[in-house]
Backbone as numpy.savetxt, mean C-alpha at the origin, in Angstrom:
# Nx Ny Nz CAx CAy CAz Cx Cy Cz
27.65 -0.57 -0.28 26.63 -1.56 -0.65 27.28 -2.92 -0.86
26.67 -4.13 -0.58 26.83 -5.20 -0.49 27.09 -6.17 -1.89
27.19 -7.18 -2.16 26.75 -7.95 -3.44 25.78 -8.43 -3.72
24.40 -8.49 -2.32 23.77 -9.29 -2.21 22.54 -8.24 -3.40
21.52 -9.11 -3.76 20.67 -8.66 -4.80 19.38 -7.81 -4.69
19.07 -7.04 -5.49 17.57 -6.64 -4.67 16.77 -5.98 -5.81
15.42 -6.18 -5.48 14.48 -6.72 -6.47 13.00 -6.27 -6.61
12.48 -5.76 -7.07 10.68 -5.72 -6.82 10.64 -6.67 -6.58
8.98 -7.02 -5.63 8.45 -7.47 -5.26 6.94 -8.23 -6.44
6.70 -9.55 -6.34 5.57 -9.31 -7.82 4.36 -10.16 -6.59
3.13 -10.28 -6.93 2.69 -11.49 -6.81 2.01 -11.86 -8.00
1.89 -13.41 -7.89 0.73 -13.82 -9.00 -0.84 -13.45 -9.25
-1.44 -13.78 -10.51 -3.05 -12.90 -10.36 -3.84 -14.04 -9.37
-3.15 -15.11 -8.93 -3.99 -16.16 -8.32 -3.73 -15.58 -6.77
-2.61 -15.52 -6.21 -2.23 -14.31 -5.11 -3.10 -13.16 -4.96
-3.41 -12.39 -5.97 -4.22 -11.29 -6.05 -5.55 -11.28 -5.63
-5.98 -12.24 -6.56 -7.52 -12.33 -6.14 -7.63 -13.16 -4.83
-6.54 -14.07 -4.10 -6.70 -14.82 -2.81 -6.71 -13.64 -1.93
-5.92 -12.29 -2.19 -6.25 -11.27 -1.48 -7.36 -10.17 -1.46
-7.88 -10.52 -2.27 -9.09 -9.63 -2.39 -10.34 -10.03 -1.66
-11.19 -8.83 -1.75 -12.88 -9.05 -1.37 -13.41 -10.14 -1.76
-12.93 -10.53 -2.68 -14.19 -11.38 -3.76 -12.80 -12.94 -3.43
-12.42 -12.96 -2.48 -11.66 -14.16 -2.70 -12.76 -15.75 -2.03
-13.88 -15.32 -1.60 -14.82 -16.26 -1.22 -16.08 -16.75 -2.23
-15.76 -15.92 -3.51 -16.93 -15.61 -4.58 -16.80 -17.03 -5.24
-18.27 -17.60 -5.23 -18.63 -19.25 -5.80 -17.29 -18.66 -7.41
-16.78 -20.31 -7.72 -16.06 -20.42 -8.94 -16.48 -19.81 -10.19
-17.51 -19.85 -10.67 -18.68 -19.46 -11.63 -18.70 -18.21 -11.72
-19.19 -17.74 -10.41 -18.71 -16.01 -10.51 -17.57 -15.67 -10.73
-16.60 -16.23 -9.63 -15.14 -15.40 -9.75 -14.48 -15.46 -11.42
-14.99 -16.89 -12.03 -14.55 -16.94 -13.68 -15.02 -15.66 -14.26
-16.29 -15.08 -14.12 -16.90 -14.40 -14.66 -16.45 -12.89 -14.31
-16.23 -13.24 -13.31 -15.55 -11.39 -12.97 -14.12 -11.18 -13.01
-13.18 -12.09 -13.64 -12.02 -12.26 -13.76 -11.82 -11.92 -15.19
-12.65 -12.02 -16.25 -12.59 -12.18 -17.58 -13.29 -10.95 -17.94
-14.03 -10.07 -16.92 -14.51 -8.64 -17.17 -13.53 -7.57 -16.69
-11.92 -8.19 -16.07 -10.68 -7.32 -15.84 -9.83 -7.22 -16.88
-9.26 -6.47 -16.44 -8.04 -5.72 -17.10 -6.59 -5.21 -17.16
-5.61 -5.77 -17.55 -4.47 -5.90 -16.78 -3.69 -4.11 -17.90
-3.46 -3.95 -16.70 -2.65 -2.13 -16.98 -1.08 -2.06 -16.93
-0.24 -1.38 -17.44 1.16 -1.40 -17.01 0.89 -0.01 -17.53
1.97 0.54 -16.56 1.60 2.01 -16.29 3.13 2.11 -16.21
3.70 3.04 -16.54 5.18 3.76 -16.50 4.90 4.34 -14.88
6.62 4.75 -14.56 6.63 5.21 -13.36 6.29 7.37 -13.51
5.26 7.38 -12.84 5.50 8.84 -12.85 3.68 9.06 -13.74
3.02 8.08 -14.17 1.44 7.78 -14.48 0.50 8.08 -13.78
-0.45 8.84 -13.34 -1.54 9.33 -12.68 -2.97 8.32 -12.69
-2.88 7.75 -12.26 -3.82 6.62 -12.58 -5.44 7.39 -12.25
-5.26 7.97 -11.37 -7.06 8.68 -11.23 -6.50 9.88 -10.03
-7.25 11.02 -9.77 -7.42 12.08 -9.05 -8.19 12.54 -8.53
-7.89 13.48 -7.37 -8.92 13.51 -6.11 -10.37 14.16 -7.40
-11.67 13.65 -6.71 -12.70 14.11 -7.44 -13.14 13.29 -8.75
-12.39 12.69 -9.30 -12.37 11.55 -10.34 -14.00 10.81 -10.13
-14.36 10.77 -11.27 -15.43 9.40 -11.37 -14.79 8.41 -10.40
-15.44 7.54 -9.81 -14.78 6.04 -9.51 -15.77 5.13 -10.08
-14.96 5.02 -11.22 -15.07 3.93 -12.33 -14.62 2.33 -12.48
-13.92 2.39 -11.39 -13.15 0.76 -11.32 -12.21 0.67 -9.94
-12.20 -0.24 -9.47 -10.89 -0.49 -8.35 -9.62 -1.51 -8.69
-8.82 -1.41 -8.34 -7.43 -1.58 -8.79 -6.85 -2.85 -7.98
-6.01 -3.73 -8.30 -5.10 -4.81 -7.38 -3.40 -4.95 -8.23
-2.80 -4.39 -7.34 -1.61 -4.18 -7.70 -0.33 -5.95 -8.01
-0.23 -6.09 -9.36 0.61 -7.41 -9.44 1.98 -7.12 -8.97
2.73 -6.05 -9.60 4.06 -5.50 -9.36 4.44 -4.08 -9.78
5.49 -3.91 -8.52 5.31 -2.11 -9.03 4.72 -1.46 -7.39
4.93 -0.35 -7.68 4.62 0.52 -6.79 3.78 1.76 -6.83
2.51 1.90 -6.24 2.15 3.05 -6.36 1.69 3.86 -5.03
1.49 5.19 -4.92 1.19 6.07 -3.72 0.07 6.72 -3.56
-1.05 7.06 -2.80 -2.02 7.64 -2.70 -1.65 9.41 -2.21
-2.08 9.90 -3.10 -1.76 11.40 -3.07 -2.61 12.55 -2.69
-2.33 14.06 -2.45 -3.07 15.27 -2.01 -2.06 16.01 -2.69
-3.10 17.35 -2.11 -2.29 18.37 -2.67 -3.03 19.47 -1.22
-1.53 20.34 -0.96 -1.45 21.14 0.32 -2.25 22.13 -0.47
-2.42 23.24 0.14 -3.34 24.29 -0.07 -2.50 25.30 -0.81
-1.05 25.09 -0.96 -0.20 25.52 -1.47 0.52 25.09 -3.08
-0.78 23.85 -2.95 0.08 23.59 -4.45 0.60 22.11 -4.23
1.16 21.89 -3.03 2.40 20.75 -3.03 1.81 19.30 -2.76
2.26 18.60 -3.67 1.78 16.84 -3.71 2.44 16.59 -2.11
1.36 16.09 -1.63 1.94 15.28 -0.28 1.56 13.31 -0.43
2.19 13.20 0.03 2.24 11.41 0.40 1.08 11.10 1.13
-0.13 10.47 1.18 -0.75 9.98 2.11 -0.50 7.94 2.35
-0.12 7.41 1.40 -0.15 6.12 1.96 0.76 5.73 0.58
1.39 4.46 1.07 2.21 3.46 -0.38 1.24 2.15 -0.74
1.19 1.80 -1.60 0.42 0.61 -1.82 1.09 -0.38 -2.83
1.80 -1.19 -2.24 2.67 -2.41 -3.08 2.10 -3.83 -3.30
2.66 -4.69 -4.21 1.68 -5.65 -5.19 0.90 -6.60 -3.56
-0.16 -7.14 -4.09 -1.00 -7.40 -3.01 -2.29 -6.61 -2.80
-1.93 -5.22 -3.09 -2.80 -4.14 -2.30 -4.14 -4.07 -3.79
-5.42 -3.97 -3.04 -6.41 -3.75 -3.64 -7.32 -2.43 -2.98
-7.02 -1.32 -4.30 -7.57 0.49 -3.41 -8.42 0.55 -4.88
-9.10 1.74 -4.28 -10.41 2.36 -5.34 -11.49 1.92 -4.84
-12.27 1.08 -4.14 -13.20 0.58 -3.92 -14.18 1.11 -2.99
-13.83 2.82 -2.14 -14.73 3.33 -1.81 -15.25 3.66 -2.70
-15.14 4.56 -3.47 -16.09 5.11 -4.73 -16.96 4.02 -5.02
-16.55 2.80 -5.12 -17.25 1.89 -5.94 -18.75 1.93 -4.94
-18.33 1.78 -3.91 -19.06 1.40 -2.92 -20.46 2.64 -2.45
-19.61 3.90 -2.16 -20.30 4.99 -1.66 -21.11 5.61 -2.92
-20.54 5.66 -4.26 -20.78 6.39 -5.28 -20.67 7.75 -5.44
-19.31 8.21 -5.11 -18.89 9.41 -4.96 -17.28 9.71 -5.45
-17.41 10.42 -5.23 -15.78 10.56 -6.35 -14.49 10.51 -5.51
-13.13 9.88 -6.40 -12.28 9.74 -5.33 -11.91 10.56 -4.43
-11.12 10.29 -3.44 -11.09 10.54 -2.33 -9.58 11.80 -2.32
-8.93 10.76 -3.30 -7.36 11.15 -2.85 -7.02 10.66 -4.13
-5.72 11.23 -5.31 -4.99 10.70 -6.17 -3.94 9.27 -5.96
-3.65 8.75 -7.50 -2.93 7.55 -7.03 -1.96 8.19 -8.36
-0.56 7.50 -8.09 0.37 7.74 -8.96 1.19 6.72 -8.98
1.72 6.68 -10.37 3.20 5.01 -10.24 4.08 5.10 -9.56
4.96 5.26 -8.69 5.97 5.80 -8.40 7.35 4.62 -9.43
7.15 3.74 -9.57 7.65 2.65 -10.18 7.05 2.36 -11.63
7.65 1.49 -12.50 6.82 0.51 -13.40 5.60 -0.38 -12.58
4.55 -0.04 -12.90 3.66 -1.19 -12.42 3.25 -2.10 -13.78
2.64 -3.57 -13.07 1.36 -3.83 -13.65 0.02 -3.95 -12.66
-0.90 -3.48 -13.31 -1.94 -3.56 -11.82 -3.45 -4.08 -12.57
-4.30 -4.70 -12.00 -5.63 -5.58 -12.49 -6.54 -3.79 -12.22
-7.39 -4.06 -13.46 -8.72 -3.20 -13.58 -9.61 -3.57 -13.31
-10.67 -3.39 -12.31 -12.01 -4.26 -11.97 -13.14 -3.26 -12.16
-13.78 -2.97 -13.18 -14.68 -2.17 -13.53 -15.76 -2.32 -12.46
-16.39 -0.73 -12.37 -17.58 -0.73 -11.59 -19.22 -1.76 -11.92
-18.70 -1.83 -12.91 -20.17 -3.16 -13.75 -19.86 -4.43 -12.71
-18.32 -4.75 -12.99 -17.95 -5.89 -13.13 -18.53 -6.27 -10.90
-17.91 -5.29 -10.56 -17.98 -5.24 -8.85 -19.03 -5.55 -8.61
-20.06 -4.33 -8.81 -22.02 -4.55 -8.56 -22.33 -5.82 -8.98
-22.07 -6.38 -10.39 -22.41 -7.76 -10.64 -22.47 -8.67 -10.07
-21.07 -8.54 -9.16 -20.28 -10.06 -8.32 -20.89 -9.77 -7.05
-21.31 -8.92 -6.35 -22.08 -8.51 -5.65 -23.79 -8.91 -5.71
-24.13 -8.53 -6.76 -25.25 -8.91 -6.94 -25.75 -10.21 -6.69
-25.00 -11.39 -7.47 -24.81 -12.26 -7.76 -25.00 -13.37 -6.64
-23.43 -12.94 -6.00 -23.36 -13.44 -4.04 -23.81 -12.47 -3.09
-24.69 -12.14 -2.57 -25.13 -11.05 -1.80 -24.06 -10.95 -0.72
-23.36 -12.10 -0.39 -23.04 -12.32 0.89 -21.61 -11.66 0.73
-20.92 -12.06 -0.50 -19.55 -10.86 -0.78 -19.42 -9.55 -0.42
-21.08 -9.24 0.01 -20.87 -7.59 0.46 -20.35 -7.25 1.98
-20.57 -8.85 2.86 -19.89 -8.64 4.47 -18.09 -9.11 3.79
-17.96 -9.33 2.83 -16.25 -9.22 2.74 -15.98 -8.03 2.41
-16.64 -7.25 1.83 -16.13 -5.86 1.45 -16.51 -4.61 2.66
-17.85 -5.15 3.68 -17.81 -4.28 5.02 -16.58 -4.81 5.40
-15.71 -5.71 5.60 -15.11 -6.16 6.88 -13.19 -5.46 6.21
-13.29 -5.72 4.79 -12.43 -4.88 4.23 -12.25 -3.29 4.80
-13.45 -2.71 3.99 -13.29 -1.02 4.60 -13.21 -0.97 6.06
-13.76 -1.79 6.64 -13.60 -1.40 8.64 -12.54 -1.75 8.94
-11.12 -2.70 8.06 -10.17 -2.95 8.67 -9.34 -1.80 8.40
-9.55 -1.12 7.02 -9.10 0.28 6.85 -9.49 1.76 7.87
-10.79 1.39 8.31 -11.29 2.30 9.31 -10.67 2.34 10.12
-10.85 0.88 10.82 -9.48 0.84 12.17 -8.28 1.02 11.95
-7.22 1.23 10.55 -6.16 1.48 10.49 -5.99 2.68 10.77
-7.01 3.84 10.12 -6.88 5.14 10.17 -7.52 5.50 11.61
-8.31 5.09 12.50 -8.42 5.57 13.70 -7.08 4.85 14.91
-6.47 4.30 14.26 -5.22 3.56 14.97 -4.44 4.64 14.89
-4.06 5.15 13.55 -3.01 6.08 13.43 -3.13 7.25 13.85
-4.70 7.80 14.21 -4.81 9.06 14.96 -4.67 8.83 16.37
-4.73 7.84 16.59 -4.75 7.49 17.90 -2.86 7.68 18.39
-1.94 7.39 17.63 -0.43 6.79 17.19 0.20 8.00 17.50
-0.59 9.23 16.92 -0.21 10.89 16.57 -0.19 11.17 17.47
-1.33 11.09 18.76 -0.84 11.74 19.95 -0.68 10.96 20.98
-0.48 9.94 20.76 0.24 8.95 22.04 1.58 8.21 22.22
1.88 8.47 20.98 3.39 7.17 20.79 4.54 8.43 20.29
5.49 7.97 20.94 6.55 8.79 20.63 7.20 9.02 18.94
7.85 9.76 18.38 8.27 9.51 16.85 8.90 7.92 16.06
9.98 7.59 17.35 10.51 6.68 17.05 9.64 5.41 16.64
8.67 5.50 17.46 7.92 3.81 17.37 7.08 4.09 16.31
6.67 5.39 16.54 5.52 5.49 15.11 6.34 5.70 13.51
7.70 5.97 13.67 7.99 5.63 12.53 8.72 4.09 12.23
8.79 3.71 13.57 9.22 1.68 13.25 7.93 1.08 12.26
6.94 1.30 13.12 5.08 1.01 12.88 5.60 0.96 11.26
5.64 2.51 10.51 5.28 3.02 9.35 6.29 2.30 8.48
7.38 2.27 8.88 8.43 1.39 7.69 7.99 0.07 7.63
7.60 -0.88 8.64 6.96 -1.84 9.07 6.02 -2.07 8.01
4.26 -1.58 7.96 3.61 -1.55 7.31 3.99 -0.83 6.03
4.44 -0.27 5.72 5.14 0.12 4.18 5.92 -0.87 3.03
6.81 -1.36 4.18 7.97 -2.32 3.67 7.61 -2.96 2.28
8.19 -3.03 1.19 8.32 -4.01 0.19 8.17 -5.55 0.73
7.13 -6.66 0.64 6.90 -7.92 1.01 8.51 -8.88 1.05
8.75 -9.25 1.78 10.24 -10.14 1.56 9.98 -11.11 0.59
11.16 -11.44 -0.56 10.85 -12.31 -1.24 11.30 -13.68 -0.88
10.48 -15.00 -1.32 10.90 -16.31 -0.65 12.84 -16.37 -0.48
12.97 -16.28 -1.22 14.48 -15.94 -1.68 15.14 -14.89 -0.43
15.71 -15.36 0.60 15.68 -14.23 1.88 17.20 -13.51 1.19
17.95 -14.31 0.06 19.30 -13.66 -0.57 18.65 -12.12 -0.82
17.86 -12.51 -0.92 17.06 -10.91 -1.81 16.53 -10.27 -1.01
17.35 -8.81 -1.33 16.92 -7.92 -0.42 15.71 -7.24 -0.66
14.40 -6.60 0.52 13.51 -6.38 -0.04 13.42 -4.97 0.23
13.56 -4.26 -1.28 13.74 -2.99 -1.45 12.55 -2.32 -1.34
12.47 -1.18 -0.52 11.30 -0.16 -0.56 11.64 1.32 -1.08
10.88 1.38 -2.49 11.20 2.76 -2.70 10.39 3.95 -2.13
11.03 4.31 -1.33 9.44 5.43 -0.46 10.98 6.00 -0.22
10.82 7.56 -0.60 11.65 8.56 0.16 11.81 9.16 1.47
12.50 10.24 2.11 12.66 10.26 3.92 11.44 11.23 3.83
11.48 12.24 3.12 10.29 13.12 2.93 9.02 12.88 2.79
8.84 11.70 2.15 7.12 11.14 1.73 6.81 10.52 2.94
7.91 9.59 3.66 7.62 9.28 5.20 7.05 9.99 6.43
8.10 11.27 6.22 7.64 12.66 6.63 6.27 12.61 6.75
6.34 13.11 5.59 4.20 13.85 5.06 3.44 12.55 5.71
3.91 11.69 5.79 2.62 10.09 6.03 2.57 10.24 7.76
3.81 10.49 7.86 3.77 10.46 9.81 3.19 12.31 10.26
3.45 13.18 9.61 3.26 14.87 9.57 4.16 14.80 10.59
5.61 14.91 10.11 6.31 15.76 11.11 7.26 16.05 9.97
8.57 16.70 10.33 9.49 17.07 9.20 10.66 15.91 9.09
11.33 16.52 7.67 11.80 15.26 7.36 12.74 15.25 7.90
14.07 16.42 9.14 14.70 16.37 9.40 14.53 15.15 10.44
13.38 15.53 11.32 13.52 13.83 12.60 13.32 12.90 11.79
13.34 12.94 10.56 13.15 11.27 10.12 14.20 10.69 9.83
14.71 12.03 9.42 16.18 11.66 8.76 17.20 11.22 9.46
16.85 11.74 10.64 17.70 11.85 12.07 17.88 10.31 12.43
16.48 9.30 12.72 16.50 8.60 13.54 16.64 7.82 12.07
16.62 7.63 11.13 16.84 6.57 10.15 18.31 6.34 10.02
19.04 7.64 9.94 20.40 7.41 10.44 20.94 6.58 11.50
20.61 6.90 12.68 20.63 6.49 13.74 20.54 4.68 13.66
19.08 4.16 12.87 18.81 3.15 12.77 19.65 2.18 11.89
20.50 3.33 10.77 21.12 2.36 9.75 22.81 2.13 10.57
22.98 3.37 11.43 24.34 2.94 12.00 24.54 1.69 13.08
23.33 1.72 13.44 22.79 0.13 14.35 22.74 -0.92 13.51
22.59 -1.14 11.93 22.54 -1.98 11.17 20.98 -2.90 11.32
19.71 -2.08 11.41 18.59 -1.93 11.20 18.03 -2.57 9.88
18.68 -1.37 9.48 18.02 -1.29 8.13 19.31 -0.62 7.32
19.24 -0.50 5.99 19.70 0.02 5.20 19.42 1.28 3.98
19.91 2.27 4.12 19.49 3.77 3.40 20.18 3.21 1.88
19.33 4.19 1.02 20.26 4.50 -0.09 19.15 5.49 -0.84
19.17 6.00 -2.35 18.67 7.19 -2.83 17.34 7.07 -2.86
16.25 7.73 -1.92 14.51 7.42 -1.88 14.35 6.21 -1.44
14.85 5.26 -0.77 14.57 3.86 -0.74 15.37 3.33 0.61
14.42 2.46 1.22 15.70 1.87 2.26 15.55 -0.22 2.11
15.91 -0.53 3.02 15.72 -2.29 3.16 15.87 -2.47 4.86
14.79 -3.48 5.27 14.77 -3.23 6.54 15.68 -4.64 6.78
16.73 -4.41 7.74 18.01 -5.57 7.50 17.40 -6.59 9.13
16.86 -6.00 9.77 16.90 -6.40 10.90 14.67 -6.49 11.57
14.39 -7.42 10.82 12.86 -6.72 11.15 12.55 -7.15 12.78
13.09 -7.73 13.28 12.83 -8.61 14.83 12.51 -6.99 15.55
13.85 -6.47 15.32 14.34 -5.34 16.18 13.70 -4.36 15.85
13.22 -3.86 14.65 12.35 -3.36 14.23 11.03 -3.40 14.80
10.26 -4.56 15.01 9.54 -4.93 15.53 9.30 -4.11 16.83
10.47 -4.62 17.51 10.61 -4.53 18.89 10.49 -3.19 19.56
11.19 -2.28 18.41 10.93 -0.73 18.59 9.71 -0.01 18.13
8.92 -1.03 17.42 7.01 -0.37 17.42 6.36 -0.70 18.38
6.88 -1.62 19.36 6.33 -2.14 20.50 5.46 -3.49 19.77
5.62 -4.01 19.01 4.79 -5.09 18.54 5.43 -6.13 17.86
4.86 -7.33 18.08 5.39 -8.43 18.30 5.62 -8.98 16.60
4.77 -8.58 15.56 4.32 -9.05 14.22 4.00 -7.83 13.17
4.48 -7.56 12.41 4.45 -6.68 11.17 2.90 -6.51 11.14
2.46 -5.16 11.16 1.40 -4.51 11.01 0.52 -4.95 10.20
-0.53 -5.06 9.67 -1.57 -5.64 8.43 -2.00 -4.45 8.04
């Protein structure tokens, strides 16, 4: 390992809400539904809600890391997705009125914003028109998940796991000294792509002896994203 530094990733709550649904919501409202949140810090290893759960509120992550979870028919927590600061999840329930979908867990220290189900319908209510930001939200998620079935049986391992480190990655911080650490293990990668963790392990090797990226315990840093790039077949880091 190097000298160089490496760091969570944070953004600001003004960042947060520029990323959210409601980032078009008249001033008046957004004051008003900003002051009906709730800021959480959760230890690493915290269960924040579970499959079947009320959905009571949706979430926007400041800093920290958390994972969307299952459980095999056997018992065993599998990985379905990472969600690092930026990311705003929970909001089907809000929407459909049905219970979650899938568990979320800390994998890190977080802090993450609470947006109660009152608070959502309200701001909704309010701007009718906030509700084509929140269709255009879930359909960009729609198309992510019919992308990736599409990924499963057409693209070879290698590119579909460039894709996945790609869209996973910890955000680079302005500071390029700083390395941008992703804690996601070879195994949870595994379960997210469904293959075993030996080919993951295989070609991540492969990738760090090229000087790619960089391994170390559950976590890697992508050293080289151009090339990275280049091996998902795409020109620009995934959304």
């Amino acid at each position: 390992m190097d000298n160089v530094n490496s760091r969570m990733n944070i953004v600001t709550h003004e960042q947060l809400w520029d990323l959210s649904f409601f980032a078009h919501l008249a001033p008046q409202f957004k004051r008003q539904l900003i002051e009906s949140c709730s800021e959480l810090h959760l230890e690493a290893g915290h269960v924040l809600h579970r499959r079947g759960d009320e959905g009571s509120a949706c979430f926007g992550i400041i800093s920290g890391q958390l994972k969307a979870f299952a459980h095999e028919s056997t018992g065993k927590e599998m990985t379905l997705a990472v969600l690092n600061p930026g990311s705003w999840f929970g909001e089907i329930s809000l929407v459909d009125d049905l219970p979650r979908t899938h568990g979320t867990i800390a994998t890190q220290p977080c802090v993450v914003l609470k947006m109660p189900k009152s608070a959502f319908d309200l701001a909704i209510a309010q701007q009718p028109s906030i509700a084509m930001d929140v269709s255009r939200h879930l359909c960009q998620r729609l198309r992510l998940a019919f992308t990736a079935v599409e990924e499963s049986v057409l693209l070879p391992l290698n590119q579909r796991l460039a894709k996945k480190l790609l869209y996973i990655q910890t955000p680079q911080d302005k500071d390029e000294s700083v390395k941008a650490l992703t804690q996601v293990g070879q195994q949870e990668i595994a379960q997210m792509l469904g293959v075993s963790r030996q080919s993951v392990s295989k070609q991540l090797t492969q990738w760090a002896k090229d000087g790619i990226l960089e391994l170390s315990y559950n976590s890697f840093t992508i050293l080289n994203v151009k090339k990275l790039q280049e091996l998902s077949g795409s020109e620009t880091v995934p959304k």
